[in-house]
Amino acid sequence: MKNRIKHFRNLRGMTLRQLGLMVGFPEKNADVRIAQYEANDRVPKVACLAAIAKALNVSPHALTVPNVEDTSRLMHLLFVLEDRYGLQLEPSGDSICLRMKEQNEQLYPMLREWSTQAALLVCGEIDQSTYDQWRYGVDADKKC
């Protein structure tokens, strides 16, 4: 979580103090509280996390992604996706493609929409900012 709060705060051009004040912390320690969350010295409660997400104009889910900062953790996340959602590996020449079974009625439409948005970015119909707003914005959870 620490890197996600800082990532979106920097993306929005906000200081620690500005974010802390928007969340409702007292002026004397607004920056310290946010810095503690970013350093993972403290973990925000659900209501505080929601306030941080609102101030950053992102979905709360965008702030709580699992820690995948190394390949071992990423592999275990992929194993979970295989177990829960039918993720499949498909060799393709020198590459390995990740594929989801179409039968997953909840996840497949979300992945299809992601594919559509990514294609719009690649062909220049939307810019990176619009794509990021689609991925992380407060309405991201309602799209599919």
C-alpha positions in Angstrom: 0.0 0.0 0.0 2.8 2.4 0.8 3.9 2.7 -2.8 0.4 3.1 -4.1 -0.5 6.1 -1.9 2.8 7.8 -2.8 2.3 6.9 -6.5 -1.1 8.5 -6.8 -0.1 11.5 -4.6 2.8 12.2 -6.8 0.7 11.6 -9.9 -1.7 14.3 -8.6 1.1 16.7 -7.8 0.2 16.7 -4.1 2.4 17.2 -1.1 2.2 15.1 2.0 0.6 18.0 3.8 -2.0 18.7 1.1 -3.1 15.1 1.1 -3.2 15.0 4.8 -5.3 18.1 5.1 -7.7 16.8 2.4 -8.1 13.6 4.4 -9.0 15.7 7.5 -5.8 15.4 9.6 -4.9 18.4 11.8 -2.5 20.8 10.2 0.2 20.2 12.7 0.7 16.6 11.7 -1.1 16.1 8.4 2.1 15.4 6.5 3.5 13.1 9.2 0.4 10.9 9.1 0.5 10.4 5.4 4.3 9.8 5.5 3.7 7.1 8.0 1.2 5.4 5.7 3.5 5.7 2.8 6.4 4.2 4.8 4.1 1.4 6.0 4.8 2.5 9.6 1.0 2.7 10.1 -1.9 1.1 8.3 -4.9 3.3 7.7 -8.3 2.0 8.9 -11.0 1.4 6.3 -12.6 4.8 6.7 -9.3 6.6 6.5 -8.3 4.6 3.4 -11.6 5.6 1.8 -10.9 9.2 2.6 -7.4 9.0 1.1 -8.8 7.3 -2.0 -11.4 10.0 -2.3 -8.8 12.8 -2.0 -6.7 11.1 -4.7 -9.8 10.5 -6.9 -9.1 6.8 -7.2 -10.9 3.6 -6.2 -9.9 2.4 -2.7 -9.1 -0.9 -4.4 -6.3 0.9 -6.3 -4.6 1.5 -3.0 -4.8 -2.0 -1.6 -3.2 -4.1 -4.4 -1.1 -7.1 -3.1 2.6 -6.6 -2.8 4.1 -7.9 -6.0 7.5 -6.1 -5.8 9.5 -9.3 -6.6 9.0 -12.1 -9.0 8.4 -14.7 -6.3 5.4 -12.8 -5.0 4.1 -12.2 -8.5 4.3 -15.9 -9.2 2.3 -16.8 -6.2 -0.3 -14.2 -7.2 -0.5 -15.8 -10.6 -0.9 -19.2 -8.9 -3.9 -17.8 -7.0 -5.4 -16.5 -10.2 -5.0 -19.9 -11.8 -6.7 -21.6 -8.8 -9.6 -19.0 -8.5 -10.1 -17.7 -12.0 -8.8 -20.3 -14.4 -5.7 -18.4 -15.5 -3.9 -20.5 -18.2 -0.4 -20.4 -19.7 -0.1 -20.7 -23.4 3.3 -20.9 -25.1 3.4 -18.8 -28.2 6.8 -18.8 -30.0 9.4 -17.2 -27.7 6.6 -15.8 -25.4 4.2 -17.2 -22.9 0.7 -15.7 -23.0 -1.6 -15.6 -20.0 -5.2 -16.5 -20.9 -8.4 -16.5 -19.0 -11.1 -19.1 -19.5 -14.1 -17.3 -21.2 -16.4 -19.3 -18.9 -15.6 -17.0 -15.9 -18.8 -14.8 -16.1 -17.6 -12.1 -13.7 -14.0 -11.6 -14.7 -14.1 -12.1 -18.4 -16.2 -9.0 -19.2 -13.8 -6.9 -17.1 -10.8 -8.3 -19.0 -12.5 -7.7 -22.3 -13.1 -4.1 -21.4 -9.4 -3.7 -20.2 -8.3 -5.1 -23.6 -10.5 -2.6 -25.4 -9.2 0.4 -23.3 -5.6 -0.8 -23.9 -6.2 -1.0 -27.6 -7.6 2.5 -27.6 -4.4 3.7 -25.9 -2.1 1.9 -28.3 -3.8 3.3 -31.4 -3.9 6.9 -29.9 -7.6 7.3 -29.5 -7.1 8.0 -25.8 -4.1 9.3 -23.9 -2.3 7.8 -20.9 -4.1 10.1 -18.5 -7.5 8.9 -19.8 -6.4 5.3 -19.6 -5.1 5.7 -16.1 -8.4 7.3 -15.0 -10.2 4.3 -16.5 -7.9 1.9 -14.6 -7.8 3.6 -11.2 -10.6 6.1 -11.1 -13.4 6.1 -8.6 -15.8 4.6 -11.2 -13.4 1.8 -12.2 -15.2 -0.7 -9.9 -18.6 0.1 -11.5 -17.6 -0.3 -15.2 -18.1 -4.0 -15.5 
